[in-house]
mmCIF file of C-alpha atoms in Angstrom:
data_model
loop_
_atom_site.group_PDB
_atom_site.id
_atom_site.type_symbol
_atom_site.label_atom_id
_atom_site.label_comp_id
_atom_site.label_asym_id
_atom_site.label_seq_id
_atom_site.Cartn_x
_atom_site.Cartn_y
_atom_site.Cartn_z
ATOM 1 C CA MET A 25 -122.802 -20.209 32.407
ATOM 2 C CA LYS A 26 -120.329 -17.379 32.026
ATOM 3 C CA ASN A 27 -117.715 -19.922 31.085
ATOM 4 C CA ILE A 28 -120.140 -21.360 28.192
ATOM 5 C CA ILE A 29 -120.974 -17.451 26.957
ATOM 6 C CA THR A 30 -117.157 -16.949 26.896
ATOM 7 C CA ILE A 31 -116.528 -20.203 24.820
ATOM 8 C CA VAL A 32 -119.186 -19.048 22.381
ATOM 9 C CA VAL A 33 -117.924 -15.672 22.075
ATOM 10 C CA LEU A 34 -114.212 -16.767 21.315
ATOM 11 C CA VAL A 35 -115.629 -19.636 18.901
ATOM 12 C CA GLY A 36 -117.545 -16.911 17.192
ATOM 13 C CA LEU A 37 -114.430 -14.713 16.816
ATOM 14 C CA ILE A 38 -112.371 -17.048 15.692
ATOM 15 C CA GLY A 39 -114.895 -18.148 13.066
ATOM 16 C CA LEU A 40 -115.109 -14.579 12.101
ATOM 17 C CA THR A 41 -111.544 -14.208 11.673
ATOM 18 C CA VAL A 42 -111.090 -17.394 9.566
ATOM 19 C CA PHE A 43 -113.917 -15.678 7.247
ATOM 20 C CA GLN A 44 -112.281 -12.576 7.162
ATOM 21 C CA LEU A 45 -108.680 -14.091 6.153
ATOM 22 C CA THR A 46 -110.524 -16.365 3.797
ATOM 23 C CA LYS A 47 -112.227 -13.605 1.848
ATOM 24 C CA ASN A 48 -108.982 -11.473 1.674
ATOM 25 C CA LYS A 49 -107.113 -14.319 -0.041
ATOM 26 C CA ALA A 50 -109.879 -14.631 -2.314
ATOM 27 C CA LYS A 51 -109.467 -11.078 -3.298
ATOM 28 C CA THR A 52 -105.682 -11.270 -3.354
ATOM 29 C CA GLU A 53 -105.256 -14.155 -5.569
ATOM 30 C CA ALA A 54 -107.910 -12.594 -7.819
ATOM 31 C CA ILE A 55 -105.590 -9.854 -8.864
ATOM 32 C CA VAL A 56 -102.053 -11.536 -8.530
ATOM 33 C CA PHE A 57 -100.870 -12.897 -11.792
ATOM 34 C CA HIS A 58 -100.799 -16.572 -11.997
ATOM 35 C CA TYR A 59 -98.384 -17.743 -14.517
ATOM 36 C CA ASP A 60 -99.891 -20.585 -16.668
ATOM 37 C CA LYS A 61 -97.216 -22.820 -17.966
ATOM 38 C CA ASN A 62 -99.657 -23.973 -20.658
ATOM 39 C CA LYS A 63 -100.051 -20.462 -21.894
ATOM 40 C CA THR A 64 -98.750 -19.614 -25.101
ATOM 41 C CA ILE A 65 -96.549 -16.116 -25.327
ATOM 42 C CA LYS A 66 -96.181 -14.086 -28.776
ATOM 43 C CA VAL A 67 -92.544 -12.921 -29.276
ATOM 44 C CA GLU A 68 -90.185 -12.053 -31.777
ATOM 45 C CA ALA A 69 -87.230 -13.953 -32.934
ATOM 46 C CA ILE A 70 -84.187 -13.272 -35.211
ATOM 47 C CA THR A 71 -82.147 -16.052 -36.878
ATOM 48 C CA ALA A 72 -78.413 -16.575 -35.890
ATOM 49 C CA GLU A 73 -76.044 -16.575 -38.620
ATOM 50 C CA VAL A 74 -72.183 -16.567 -38.942
ATOM 51 C CA SER A 75 -70.858 -13.391 -40.000
ATOM 52 C CA ASN A 76 -67.918 -11.296 -39.861
ATOM 53 C CA MET A 77 -67.604 -8.172 -37.772
ATOM 54 C CA ASP A 78 -64.604 -5.428 -37.780
ATOM 55 C CA THR A 79 -63.568 -4.863 -34.114
ATOM 56 C CA ARG A 80 -61.362 -1.705 -32.982
ATOM 57 C CA GLN A 81 -59.540 -2.618 -30.098
ATOM 58 C CA THR A 82 -60.085 -0.183 -26.973
ATOM 59 C CA ILE A 83 -58.727 0.577 -23.784
ATOM 60 C CA ASP A 84 -59.836 2.004 -20.877
ATOM 61 C CA GLY A 85 -59.112 5.332 -19.102
ATOM 62 C CA ASN A 86 -60.671 8.408 -17.495
ATOM 63 C CA PHE A 87 -60.997 11.942 -18.036
ATOM 64 C CA MET A 88 -59.528 14.480 -15.611
ATOM 65 C CA ALA A 89 -59.072 18.136 -15.654
ATOM 66 C CA ASN A 90 -56.407 19.239 -18.015
ATOM 67 C CA ARG A 91 -55.323 21.720 -15.291
ATOM 68 C CA GLU A 92 -55.954 21.827 -11.838
ATOM 69 C CA VAL A 93 -54.661 23.737 -8.718
ATOM 70 C CA LYS A 94 -55.444 24.973 -5.061
ATOM 71 C CA LEU A 95 -55.085 28.426 -4.570
ATOM 72 C CA ASN A 96 -53.969 29.873 -1.180
ATOM 73 C CA ALA A 97 -53.059 33.191 -0.056
ATOM 74 C CA ASP A 98 -49.300 34.425 -0.157
ATOM 75 C CA ILE A 99 -49.848 36.608 3.054
ATOM 76 C CA GLN A 100 -51.856 35.877 6.051
ATOM 77 C CA GLY A 101 -54.911 37.907 6.745
ATOM 78 C CA LYS A 102 -58.782 37.803 7.308
ATOM 79 C CA ILE A 103 -61.066 37.196 4.349
ATOM 80 C CA ASP A 104 -63.024 40.034 3.626
ATOM 81 C CA ALA A 105 -64.890 38.694 0.172
ATOM 82 C CA VAL A 106 -65.725 35.643 -1.440
ATOM 83 C CA ARG A 107 -66.649 36.729 -5.119
ATOM 84 C CA VAL A 108 -67.488 33.230 -6.266
ATOM 85 C CA ASP A 109 -68.959 30.077 -5.304
ATOM 86 C CA LEU A 110 -68.805 26.047 -5.999
ATOM 87 C CA GLY A 111 -69.128 25.744 -9.570
ATOM 88 C CA SER A 112 -68.464 29.727 -11.097
ATOM 89 C CA GLU A 113 -66.876 29.445 -14.348
ATOM 90 C CA VAL A 114 -64.077 32.262 -14.175
ATOM 91 C CA LYS A 115 -61.644 33.846 -16.341
ATOM 92 C CA LYS A 116 -58.128 34.467 -16.250
ATOM 93 C CA GLY A 117 -57.032 37.429 -13.949
ATOM 94 C CA GLN A 118 -60.816 37.532 -12.271
ATOM 95 C CA ILE A 119 -61.037 38.250 -8.358
ATOM 96 C CA LEU A 120 -61.746 35.316 -6.529
ATOM 97 C CA ILE A 121 -60.746 36.311 -3.109
ATOM 98 C CA GLU A 122 -59.790 39.459 -1.260
ATOM 99 C CA LEU A 123 -58.245 39.884 2.109
ATOM 100 C CA ASP A 124 -58.603 42.696 4.943
ATOM 101 C CA ASN A 125 -55.532 45.194 3.819
ATOM 102 C CA SER A 126 -56.714 48.399 5.634
ATOM 103 C CA LEU A 127 -53.371 48.274 8.044
ATOM 104 C CA LEU A 128 -51.346 47.800 4.930
ATOM 105 C CA LYS A 129 -52.799 50.683 3.216
ATOM 106 C CA LEU A 130 -52.080 53.050 5.898
ATOM 107 C CA GLN A 131 -48.535 51.759 6.420
ATOM 108 C CA LEU A 132 -48.684 52.842 2.616
ATOM 109 C CA GLU A 133 -49.842 56.099 2.541
ATOM 110 C CA SER A 134 -46.890 56.978 5.547
ATOM 111 C CA VAL A 135 -44.189 55.855 3.162
ATOM 112 C CA LYS A 136 -45.456 57.758 0.544
ATOM 113 C CA ILE A 137 -45.721 60.514 2.746
ATOM 114 C CA GLN A 138 -41.904 59.988 3.901
ATOM 115 C CA VAL A 139 -40.896 59.272 0.361
ATOM 116 C CA GLN A 140 -42.532 63.345 -0.848
ATOM 117 C CA ASP A 141 -40.151 64.562 2.059
ATOM 118 C CA LEU A 142 -37.366 62.722 1.237
ATOM 119 C CA GLU A 143 -37.677 64.158 -2.454
ATOM 120 C CA LYS A 144 -37.609 67.317 -1.380
ATOM 121 C CA ASP A 145 -34.884 66.955 0.859
ATOM 122 C CA PHE A 146 -33.060 65.583 -2.228
ATOM 123 C CA GLU A 147 -33.814 68.343 -4.437
ATOM 124 C CA ARG A 148 -32.477 70.865 -1.690
ATOM 125 C CA TYR A 149 -29.278 68.964 -0.964
ATOM 126 C CA THR A 150 -28.295 68.724 -4.481
ATOM 127 C CA ILE A 151 -28.691 72.741 -5.003
ATOM 128 C CA LEU A 152 -26.569 73.184 -1.604
ATOM 129 C CA THR A 153 -24.127 70.529 -3.034
ATOM 130 C CA GLU A 154 -23.753 72.340 -6.480
ATOM 131 C CA ALA A 155 -23.369 75.694 -4.800
ATOM 132 C CA ASP A 156 -20.323 74.094 -2.330
ATOM 133 C CA ALA A 157 -22.597 74.758 0.851
ATOM 134 C CA ILE A 158 -22.552 71.255 2.305
ATOM 135 C CA GLN A 159 -20.588 68.224 1.810
ATOM 136 C CA LYS A 160 -21.586 65.943 -0.901
ATOM 137 C CA ALA A 161 -21.681 63.060 1.729
ATOM 138 C CA LYS A 162 -25.107 64.316 3.305
ATOM 139 C CA LEU A 163 -26.680 64.511 -0.270
ATOM 140 C CA ASP A 164 -25.682 60.790 -0.695
ATOM 141 C CA LYS A 165 -27.056 59.970 2.720
ATOM 142 C CA ILE A 166 -30.267 61.422 1.334
ATOM 143 C CA GLN A 167 -30.467 59.627 -1.817
ATOM 144 C CA LEU A 168 -29.622 56.517 0.011
ATOM 145 C CA GLN A 169 -32.738 56.872 2.641
ATOM 146 C CA LEU A 170 -34.921 58.032 -0.537
ATOM 147 C CA GLN A 171 -34.233 55.090 -2.314
ATOM 148 C CA SER A 172 -34.929 52.913 0.882
ATOM 149 C CA ALA A 173 -38.127 54.624 1.347
ATOM 150 C CA ILE A 174 -39.132 53.822 -2.584
ATOM 151 C CA ILE A 175 -38.240 49.957 -2.023
ATOM 152 C CA GLN A 176 -40.446 50.055 1.061
ATOM 153 C CA ARG A 177 -43.309 51.642 -0.788
ATOM 154 C CA ARG A 178 -42.728 48.943 -3.618
ATOM 155 C CA THR A 179 -43.106 46.282 -1.114
ATOM 156 C CA ILE A 180 -46.140 47.318 0.781
ATOM 157 C CA GLU A 181 -47.813 48.169 -2.563
ATOM 158 C CA GLU A 182 -47.095 44.444 -3.606
ATOM 159 C CA GLN A 183 -48.286 43.025 -0.257
ATOM 160 C CA ILE A 184 -51.788 45.024 -0.966
ATOM 161 C CA ASN A 185 -51.736 43.096 -4.306
ATOM 162 C CA LYS A 186 -51.243 39.851 -2.871
ATOM 163 C CA THR A 187 -54.475 40.603 -0.633
ATOM 164 C CA THR A 188 -56.471 39.917 -3.605
ATOM 165 C CA ILE A 189 -56.533 36.672 -5.103
ATOM 166 C CA ARG A 190 -56.834 36.080 -8.633
ATOM 167 C CA ALA A 191 -57.454 33.152 -11.385
ATOM 168 C CA PRO A 192 -54.575 31.987 -12.884
ATOM 169 C CA PHE A 193 -56.395 30.341 -16.098
ATOM 170 C CA ASP A 194 -59.593 30.254 -17.445
ATOM 171 C CA GLY A 195 -61.551 27.141 -15.287
ATOM 172 C CA THR A 196 -64.452 25.982 -12.858
ATOM 173 C CA ILE A 197 -64.393 26.239 -8.938
ATOM 174 C CA THR A 198 -64.445 22.941 -8.044
ATOM 175 C CA GLN A 199 -63.675 23.202 -4.368
ATOM 176 C CA LYS A 200 -64.557 25.692 -2.155
ATOM 177 C CA PHE A 201 -62.741 25.420 1.572
ATOM 178 C CA VAL A 202 -63.750 29.153 3.299
ATOM 179 C CA GLU A 203 -66.253 31.846 3.638
ATOM 180 C CA ILE A 204 -66.009 35.384 4.635
ATOM 181 C CA GLY A 205 -64.480 35.902 8.027
ATOM 182 C CA ALA A 206 -62.348 33.063 7.909
ATOM 183 C CA PHE A 207 -58.377 33.631 8.468
ATOM 184 C CA ALA A 208 -56.325 32.885 5.620
ATOM 185 C CA ALA A 209 -52.665 31.844 5.725
ATOM 186 C CA PRO A 210 -49.976 30.968 3.473
ATOM 187 C CA GLY A 211 -50.050 27.127 2.309
ATOM 188 C CA VAL A 212 -53.723 27.221 3.512
ATOM 189 C CA PRO A 213 -55.969 26.139 0.455
ATOM 190 C CA LEU A 214 -58.793 28.195 0.040
ATOM 191 C CA LEU A 215 -60.553 27.064 -3.615
ATOM 192 C CA GLN A 216 -59.814 24.710 -5.943
ATOM 193 C CA LEU A 217 -59.649 25.642 -9.558
ATOM 194 C CA SER A 218 -59.864 22.901 -12.452
ATOM 195 C CA GLN A 219 -59.822 23.871 -16.587
ATOM 196 C CA MET A 220 -62.740 21.809 -17.607
ATOM 197 C CA ASN A 221 -63.290 23.089 -21.099
ATOM 198 C CA ILE A 222 -60.175 20.958 -22.058
ATOM 199 C CA LEU A 223 -59.779 17.628 -20.584
ATOM 200 C CA ARG A 224 -56.832 15.306 -20.240
ATOM 201 C CA PHE A 225 -57.807 11.610 -20.879
ATOM 202 C CA THR A 226 -55.240 9.244 -19.136
ATOM 203 C CA ALA A 227 -55.019 5.466 -20.274
ATOM 204 C CA TYR A 228 -52.588 2.690 -19.261
ATOM 205 C CA VAL A 229 -51.218 1.003 -22.182
ATOM 206 C CA ALA A 230 -49.872 -2.254 -22.586
ATOM 207 C CA GLU A 231 -46.330 -2.733 -24.230
ATOM 208 C CA GLY A 232 -47.404 -4.067 -27.605
ATOM 209 C CA GLU A 233 -49.760 -1.385 -28.130
ATOM 210 C CA VAL A 234 -48.039 1.587 -26.747
ATOM 211 C CA ASN A 235 -46.013 1.845 -30.407
ATOM 212 C CA GLN A 236 -49.513 2.329 -31.876
ATOM 213 C CA LEU A 237 -50.049 5.988 -30.643
ATOM 214 C CA GLY A 238 -47.404 8.778 -31.260
ATOM 215 C CA LEU A 239 -46.831 12.197 -30.062
ATOM 216 C CA ASN A 240 -49.484 14.726 -31.521
ATOM 217 C CA ASP A 241 -51.761 11.746 -33.102
ATOM 218 C CA GLU A 242 -55.480 12.398 -33.371
ATOM 219 C CA VAL A 243 -57.388 9.445 -31.771
ATOM 220 C CA ILE A 244 -60.798 8.525 -31.332
ATOM 221 C CA LEU A 245 -62.168 8.673 -27.553
ATOM 222 C CA LYS A 246 -65.480 7.116 -26.361
ATOM 223 C CA ALA A 247 -67.010 8.230 -22.998
ATOM 224 C CA ASP A 248 -69.305 5.674 -21.347
ATOM 225 C CA GLN A 249 -71.725 8.956 -20.531
ATOM 226 C CA TYR A 250 -72.230 9.169 -24.557
ATOM 227 C CA PRO A 251 -71.682 5.554 -25.623
ATOM 228 C CA HIS A 252 -72.937 6.371 -29.492
ATOM 229 C CA VAL A 253 -70.385 9.754 -29.777
ATOM 230 C CA ASP A 254 -66.896 9.684 -30.908
ATOM 231 C CA PHE A 255 -64.386 12.384 -29.264
ATOM 232 C CA THR A 256 -61.348 13.360 -31.154
ATOM 233 C CA GLY A 257 -58.339 13.853 -28.868
ATOM 234 C CA LYS A 258 -54.534 14.581 -29.363
ATOM 235 C CA VAL A 259 -51.962 12.687 -28.010
ATOM 236 C CA VAL A 260 -49.778 15.213 -25.666
ATOM 237 C CA ALA A 261 -47.795 12.513 -23.061
ATOM 238 C CA ILE A 262 -46.492 8.886 -23.523
ATOM 239 C CA GLY A 263 -44.879 7.263 -20.530
ATOM 240 C CA SER A 264 -41.481 6.047 -21.004
ATOM 241 C CA LYS A 265 -41.535 4.141 -17.987
ATOM 242 C CA ALA A 266 -44.019 1.192 -17.137
ATOM 243 C CA ASN A 267 -45.912 1.050 -13.972
ATOM 244 C CA PRO A 268 -45.795 -2.336 -12.188
ATOM 245 C CA ALA A 269 -48.532 -3.833 -14.333
ATOM 246 C CA ALA A 270 -46.028 -3.390 -17.264
ATOM 247 C CA ARG A 271 -48.395 -0.452 -18.599
ATOM 248 C CA TYR A 272 -47.250 3.106 -20.216
ATOM 249 C CA PRO A 273 -49.490 6.175 -19.281
ATOM 250 C CA VAL A 274 -50.497 7.764 -21.992
ATOM 251 C CA GLU A 275 -52.382 11.154 -21.904
ATOM 252 C CA ILE A 276 -55.087 12.682 -24.499
ATOM 253 C CA GLU A 277 -56.012 16.208 -24.544
ATOM 254 C CA VAL A 278 -59.360 16.515 -25.847
ATOM 255 C CA LYS A 279 -62.040 19.682 -26.099
ATOM 256 C CA ASN A 280 -65.164 19.611 -23.486
ATOM 257 C CA GLU A 281 -68.102 20.333 -25.513
ATOM 258 C CA LYS A 282 -71.264 22.084 -24.280
ATOM 259 C CA GLU A 283 -73.312 19.874 -26.083
ATOM 260 C CA THR A 284 -71.750 16.791 -24.661
ATOM 261 C CA PRO A 285 -70.371 17.828 -21.316
ATOM 262 C CA ILE A 286 -67.604 15.342 -19.545
ATOM 263 C CA ARG A 287 -67.246 15.950 -16.058
ATOM 264 C CA ALA A 288 -63.726 14.997 -14.321
ATOM 265 C CA GLY A 289 -63.554 11.772 -13.147
ATOM 266 C CA MET A 290 -65.596 10.024 -16.013
ATOM 267 C CA PHE A 291 -64.619 6.689 -17.349
ATOM 268 C CA GLY A 292 -64.052 6.197 -21.283
ATOM 269 C CA GLN A 293 -61.934 4.633 -23.908
ATOM 270 C CA VAL A 294 -59.117 5.297 -26.480
ATOM 271 C CA VAL A 295 -59.880 3.502 -29.427
ATOM 272 C CA LEU A 296 -56.874 2.301 -31.334
ATOM 273 C CA GLU A 297 -56.542 2.684 -34.945
ATOM 274 C CA LYS A 298 -55.765 -1.235 -35.863
ATOM 275 C CA LYS A 299 -58.998 -3.305 -36.601
ATOM 276 C CA THR A 300 -59.291 -6.860 -36.276
ATOM 277 C CA GLU A 301 -61.496 -8.994 -38.365
ATOM 278 C CA LYS A 302 -63.320 -11.762 -36.037
ATOM 279 C CA SER A 303 -65.948 -14.184 -37.245
ATOM 280 C CA GLY A 304 -69.059 -15.449 -35.380
ATOM 281 C CA ILE A 305 -72.559 -14.722 -34.566
ATOM 282 C CA VAL A 306 -73.421 -11.295 -34.518
ATOM 283 C CA LEU A 307 -76.196 -10.295 -32.281
ATOM 284 C CA PRO A 308 -77.931 -6.896 -31.151
ATOM 285 C CA LEU A 309 -76.818 -6.027 -27.698
ATOM 286 C CA SER A 310 -80.636 -5.556 -26.780
ATOM 287 C CA VAL A 311 -81.011 -9.334 -26.722
ATOM 288 C CA ILE A 312 -78.400 -9.878 -23.973
ATOM 289 C CA GLN A 313 -79.422 -10.769 -20.600
ATOM 290 C CA GLY A 314 -77.414 -10.045 -18.028
ATOM 291 C CA GLN A 315 -73.662 -8.593 -17.835
ATOM 292 C CA LEU A 316 -71.208 -9.042 -20.840
ATOM 293 C CA ASP A 317 -69.293 -11.200 -18.636
ATOM 294 C CA ASP A 318 -72.094 -13.593 -17.711
ATOM 295 C CA ALA A 319 -74.397 -13.134 -20.713
ATOM 296 C CA LYS A 320 -77.324 -15.157 -21.531
ATOM 297 C CA VAL A 321 -79.661 -15.032 -24.270
ATOM 298 C CA TYR A 322 -83.233 -16.848 -24.755
ATOM 299 C CA VAL A 323 -83.203 -19.390 -27.569
ATOM 300 C CA VAL A 324 -86.476 -20.955 -29.000
ATOM 301 C CA LYS A 325 -86.127 -24.758 -28.607
ATOM 302 C CA ASN A 326 -89.358 -26.982 -29.187
ATOM 303 C CA ASN A 327 -91.556 -23.858 -28.852
ATOM 304 C CA LYS A 328 -90.101 -22.965 -25.378
ATOM 305 C CA ALA A 329 -87.955 -19.943 -24.549
ATOM 306 C CA VAL A 330 -84.974 -21.559 -22.721
ATOM 307 C CA LEU A 331 -82.089 -19.153 -21.197
ATOM 308 C CA VAL A 332 -78.839 -20.320 -22.584
ATOM 309 C CA PRO A 333 -75.577 -19.151 -21.215
ATOM 310 C CA VAL A 334 -72.839 -17.207 -24.108
ATOM 311 C CA GLN A 335 -69.902 -16.179 -24.737
ATOM 312 C CA ILE A 336 -68.999 -12.457 -25.940
ATOM 313 C CA LEU A 337 -66.121 -11.936 -27.613
ATOM 314 C CA SER A 338 -66.257 -8.152 -28.233
ATOM 315 C CA THR A 339 -68.608 -5.711 -28.880
ATOM 316 C CA GLU A 340 -68.806 -2.883 -31.390
ATOM 317 C CA GLY A 341 -71.483 0.057 -30.990
ATOM 318 C CA ALA A 342 -74.948 -1.599 -30.368
ATOM 319 C CA SER A 343 -73.763 -5.347 -31.869
ATOM 320 C CA VAL A 344 -71.893 -7.918 -30.022
ATOM 321 C CA LEU A 345 -69.854 -11.062 -31.441
ATOM 322 C CA VAL A 346 -70.618 -14.426 -29.840
ATOM 323 C CA GLY A 347 -68.187 -16.803 -29.593
ATOM 324 C CA GLU A 348 -69.566 -20.081 -27.939
ATOM 325 C CA GLY A 349 -73.099 -21.190 -26.829
ATOM 326 C CA LEU A 350 -74.865 -20.670 -30.235
ATOM 327 C CA SER A 351 -75.145 -22.421 -33.697
ATOM 328 C CA ALA A 352 -76.364 -20.977 -37.005
ATOM 329 C CA GLY A 353 -79.721 -21.231 -37.347
ATOM 330 C CA ASP A 354 -80.825 -21.001 -33.725
ATOM 331 C CA LYS A 355 -83.903 -18.752 -33.278
ATOM 332 C CA ILE A 356 -82.989 -15.902 -30.770
ATOM 333 C CA VAL A 357 -85.865 -14.206 -28.794
ATOM 334 C CA SER A 358 -85.423 -10.276 -29.551
ATOM 335 C CA ARG A 359 -88.521 -9.270 -27.832
ATOM 336 C CA GLY A 360 -91.311 -10.587 -25.783
ATOM 337 C CA PHE A 361 -92.308 -11.177 -22.243
ATOM 338 C CA VAL A 362 -90.095 -13.742 -21.609
ATOM 339 C CA ASN A 363 -87.436 -12.387 -19.480
ATOM 340 C CA LEU A 364 -89.294 -13.366 -16.189
ATOM 341 C CA PHE A 365 -89.917 -17.306 -17.286
ATOM 342 C CA ASP A 366 -87.176 -19.599 -18.544
ATOM 343 C CA GLY A 367 -88.938 -22.680 -20.557
ATOM 344 C CA ILE A 368 -91.984 -20.790 -21.079
ATOM 345 C CA ASN A 369 -94.147 -21.710 -24.162
ATOM 346 C CA VAL A 370 -93.778 -18.887 -26.953
ATOM 347 C CA ASN A 371 -94.990 -18.428 -30.474
ATOM 348 C CA TYR A 372 -92.499 -16.486 -32.423
ATOM 349 C CA GLU A 373 -92.546 -14.371 -35.932
#
């Protein structure tokens, strides 16, 4: 009897579970979108036409700080104060770090007292020498002692000055290696200072293109961060020796504007003045699906949106020049919900 009851209970639980799963499946299917192949999606389309596009040759490079230096102490000592933090804007001559100089100040006071005593002795010996009361050799000896003490005083004063580390030029603190209480020593970097208001763009230019650039020439630069902004730079250096890839380094100085700030390490391009006119189908960049080296576009064929691979010859602003894959008169989908479905039925305007 107990076995029969157990079987009945198990059958009931299984049935209840199946019922609940069926109910959940029905709810899920009700809210999930089901693609209807026979349904027509309304899209917008443009007609492919052959035209010419002026393209400017660009060379990739990256922006770096115009000047960058790692600051360290000339003498050793404990760090008493760090007056800047990471990202701080500093001016030339501004105090950045102070080392403990209490012992040096005591030594300076001692030497100053010694100098004062020797100056008095020198005045007294001078009077006695003029009166032939003492030999001139004693005066010369006091004079040498006084000069030595003065040099010692200046040496200690210079050491005290070196306990204060100042900014050698206007810039930004881009790295910070120490905190208060740390020990500074010659050759150990404490801060990194970078000049960011002026940047240096470095590009490696091929042999056939390097002659298009000359020292002090003004050129146009593009930054990947601001694709629609042109920056004006000045060529400040052209390498005379090529790298193993047969390319010459070219350095261009550009002002870093507050409205369009560029950070060191960002990528960009230098635009050469020479323009070339190319013929092909010009399309908006927005219709391209995927990356430019594996580009595709949706073409309307028999009222269906078909994903077609195309070859991109070049880009200029928000336009691309297509070399292969399309023909004049093709209808290119420019807007519409088709990017998930290749072969969907469409109705275009």
